[in-house]
Coordinates of C-alpha atoms in Angstrom, one line a residue:
M1 CA -34.5 8.9 17.7
K2 CA -34.1 12.8 17.4
I3 CA -31.2 14.2 15.6
K4 CA -30.1 17.2 16.7
E5 CA -27.2 18.0 13.9
I6 CA -28.9 18.5 10.3
I7 CA -28.1 15.2 8.1
V8 CA -26.4 16.2 4.6
V9 CA -27.8 13.8 1.7
E10 CA -27.3 13.5 -1.9
G11 CA -31.1 13.9 -2.9
K12 CA -34.7 13.7 -2.1
D13 CA -35.2 9.9 -2.0
D14 CA -32.2 10.0 0.6
T15 CA -34.8 12.2 2.8
A16 CA -37.2 10.0 2.5
A17 CA -35.3 6.9 3.8
I18 CA -34.1 9.4 6.6
K19 CA -37.1 10.5 7.6
R20 CA -38.6 7.1 8.2
A21 CA -35.6 6.0 10.6
V22 CA -35.0 8.8 12.7
D23 CA -36.6 12.6 13.2
A24 CA -34.3 15.1 11.6
D25 CA -34.0 17.6 9.3
T26 CA -31.7 17.3 6.0
I27 CA -30.0 19.4 3.4
E28 CA -30.0 17.6 -0.4
T29 CA -26.9 18.5 -2.5
S30 CA -28.9 17.4 -5.7
G31 CA -25.6 15.2 -6.5
S32 CA -22.4 15.5 -6.8
A33 CA -21.8 19.1 -8.3
I34 CA -22.8 21.0 -5.0
N35 CA -23.4 24.5 -5.7
K36 CA -21.8 27.7 -4.2
D37 CA -25.6 28.0 -2.6
T38 CA -25.8 24.8 -1.2
I39 CA -22.1 25.2 0.5
K40 CA -23.6 28.0 2.5
L41 CA -26.6 26.5 3.8
I42 CA -24.1 23.5 4.9
K43 CA -22.0 26.4 6.6
H44 CA -24.7 27.8 8.2
A45 CA -26.1 24.5 9.6
Q46 CA -22.7 23.9 10.7
E47 CA -22.4 27.2 12.6
T48 CA -25.9 26.6 14.4
R49 CA -26.5 23.2 14.6
G50 CA -23.9 21.1 13.3
V51 CA -24.1 18.9 10.3
I52 CA -23.5 15.1 9.9
V53 CA -22.4 14.3 6.3
F54 CA -24.6 10.7 5.1
T55 CA -23.9 10.1 1.5
D56 CA -24.2 6.9 -0.4
P57 CA -21.0 4.5 -0.6
D58 CA -19.9 5.0 -3.9
Y59 CA -17.9 7.2 -6.0
P60 CA -20.1 10.4 -6.1
G61 CA -21.1 10.0 -2.3
Q62 CA -17.1 10.1 -1.4
R63 CA -16.6 13.4 -4.1
I64 CA -19.4 15.3 -1.9
R65 CA -17.8 14.3 1.3
S66 CA -14.3 15.6 -0.4
I67 CA -16.0 18.9 -1.3
I68 CA -18.2 19.4 2.1
K69 CA -14.5 18.9 4.1
E70 CA -13.1 21.5 2.1
H71 CA -15.3 23.9 2.1
V72 CA -16.7 23.2 5.9
P73 CA -14.3 21.9 7.8
G74 CA -15.3 20.0 11.4
C75 CA -18.5 18.0 10.2
K76 CA -19.7 14.7 11.5
H77 CA -20.0 12.0 9.1
A78 CA -21.7 8.8 9.1
F79 CA -20.9 5.9 7.0
L80 CA -23.3 3.0 5.6
P81 CA -21.2 -0.1 4.2
K82 CA -22.1 -0.9 0.4
E83 CA -24.1 -4.6 1.5
E84 CA -26.6 -2.4 3.6
A85 CA -27.4 0.2 1.0
V86 CA -28.5 -2.2 -1.7
R87 CA -32.3 -3.4 -1.8
S88 CA -32.2 -7.1 -2.9
G89 CA -33.3 -7.4 -6.6
K90 CA -32.8 -4.1 -7.4
K91 CA -30.5 -1.8 -8.8
G92 CA -28.9 0.7 -7.2
L93 CA -26.5 1.8 -4.4
G94 CA -27.7 4.2 -2.1
I95 CA -29.0 5.5 1.6
E96 CA -32.7 5.1 0.4
H97 CA -32.2 1.1 0.0
A98 CA -31.0 1.0 3.6
T99 CA -33.0 -0.6 6.4
R100 CA -34.5 1.9 9.0
E101 CA -32.0 0.1 11.5
S102 CA -29.2 0.5 9.1
I103 CA -29.5 4.3 8.9
R104 CA -30.0 4.7 12.8
N105 CA -26.6 2.3 13.4
A106 CA -24.9 4.7 10.8
L107 CA -26.2 7.8 12.7
I108 CA -25.3 6.1 16.2
H109 CA -21.7 5.4 15.7
V110 CA -21.4 9.2 13.8
K111 CA -17.5 10.1 13.5
Q112 CA -16.6 13.5 14.5
E113 CA -14.0 15.0 11.7
F114 CA -11.1 16.8 13.4
I115 CA -9.0 19.9 11.7
E116 CA -5.2 19.2 11.3
V117 CA -3.8 16.8 13.9
E118 CA -1.0 14.6 14.0
S119 CA -1.8 11.3 13.3
E120 CA -0.3 8.5 15.8
I121 CA -0.5 5.7 12.9
T122 CA 1.9 5.6 10.1
K123 CA 2.1 4.5 6.3
E124 CA 4.2 1.8 7.9
D125 CA 1.6 0.9 10.5
L126 CA -0.9 0.2 7.6
I127 CA 1.9 -2.0 5.5
D128 CA 2.7 -3.9 8.6
A129 CA -0.7 -4.6 9.2
G130 CA -1.4 -5.6 5.4
L131 CA -3.4 -2.6 4.5
I132 CA -1.3 -1.5 1.6
G133 CA 0.4 -4.0 -0.4
H134 CA -0.9 -7.3 0.8
P135 CA -3.0 -9.4 -2.1
S136 CA -5.6 -8.8 1.0
S137 CA -5.4 -5.4 1.1
S138 CA -8.8 -4.3 -0.4
E139 CA -11.0 -6.8 2.0
R140 CA -9.1 -6.0 4.9
R141 CA -9.6 -2.2 4.3
D142 CA -13.0 -2.9 3.9
K143 CA -13.6 -5.0 7.2
L144 CA -11.4 -2.3 9.3
G145 CA -13.9 0.4 8.1
K146 CA -16.9 -1.4 9.1
I147 CA -15.2 -2.5 12.6
L148 CA -14.3 1.9 12.8
N149 CA -17.2 3.2 11.6
I150 CA -15.1 5.1 9.1
G151 CA -16.5 3.4 5.5
Y152 CA -14.5 2.1 3.4
T153 CA -11.5 3.3 1.9
N154 CA -8.8 3.1 -0.9
G155 CA -5.0 2.7 0.3
K156 CA -4.4 6.4 0.2
Q157 CA -7.6 7.5 1.5
L158 CA -7.5 5.0 4.8
E159 CA -4.0 7.0 6.3
K160 CA -5.9 10.5 5.8
R161 CA -9.5 9.0 7.1
L162 CA -7.9 7.4 10.3
Q163 CA -6.1 10.7 10.9
M164 CA -9.3 13.1 10.2
F165 CA -11.5 11.0 12.8
Q166 CA -8.5 11.2 15.5
I167 CA -8.3 6.8 15.7
S168 CA -5.6 6.0 18.3
K169 CA -2.7 3.5 17.7
D170 CA -4.8 1.7 20.5
E171 CA -8.1 1.5 18.4
F172 CA -6.4 1.1 15.6
G173 CA -4.5 -2.0 16.6
Q174 CA -7.5 -3.8 18.1
A175 CA -9.4 -3.4 14.8
V176 CA -6.7 -4.9 13.0
K177 CA -6.6 -8.0 15.5
K178 CA -10.6 -8.6 14.7
V179 CA -9.8 -7.8 11.0
L180 CA -6.8 -10.6 11.1
M181 CA -8.8 -13.3 12.9
E182 CA -11.8 -13.2 10.7
E183 CA -9.0 -14.5 8.5
K184 CA -8.4 -17.5 10.1

């Protein structure tokens, strides 16, 4: 599987895991403190080949996504569920622990970030679906993120991420139905 875009990852171990799974070039951020030179490199990559942001499913990974989104809008994003980013019996969480199949699946389901688009889905829709303010909200958001391939979010991030990836009200409704059916 060859990837045209350049994949932005956190470190060397992530690059090694990506290269075991697919034929792709990477840019390493060397952690969540992305410097100006790395941002310039990512901007250039976005202009020439496109960028897929593929960071660990944790707070530092989300921070890196936010920094890149702020400085280099319009990137694509790949998400790996937390349970696919851990190696059994080992410490740590990250892309480097994922299987080849998990990495390929995340890259097949990459999402395009769209800039300044009105969302069809309102905060009220999220409340009505029990994704905010419900005892099972966190678990429901986790399941929804997997179904829609947008990763896990907290309540505040969910509305933004649905907008960012232009998830339609119909697609959202079908995903919520699946989440609620799994609870029964």
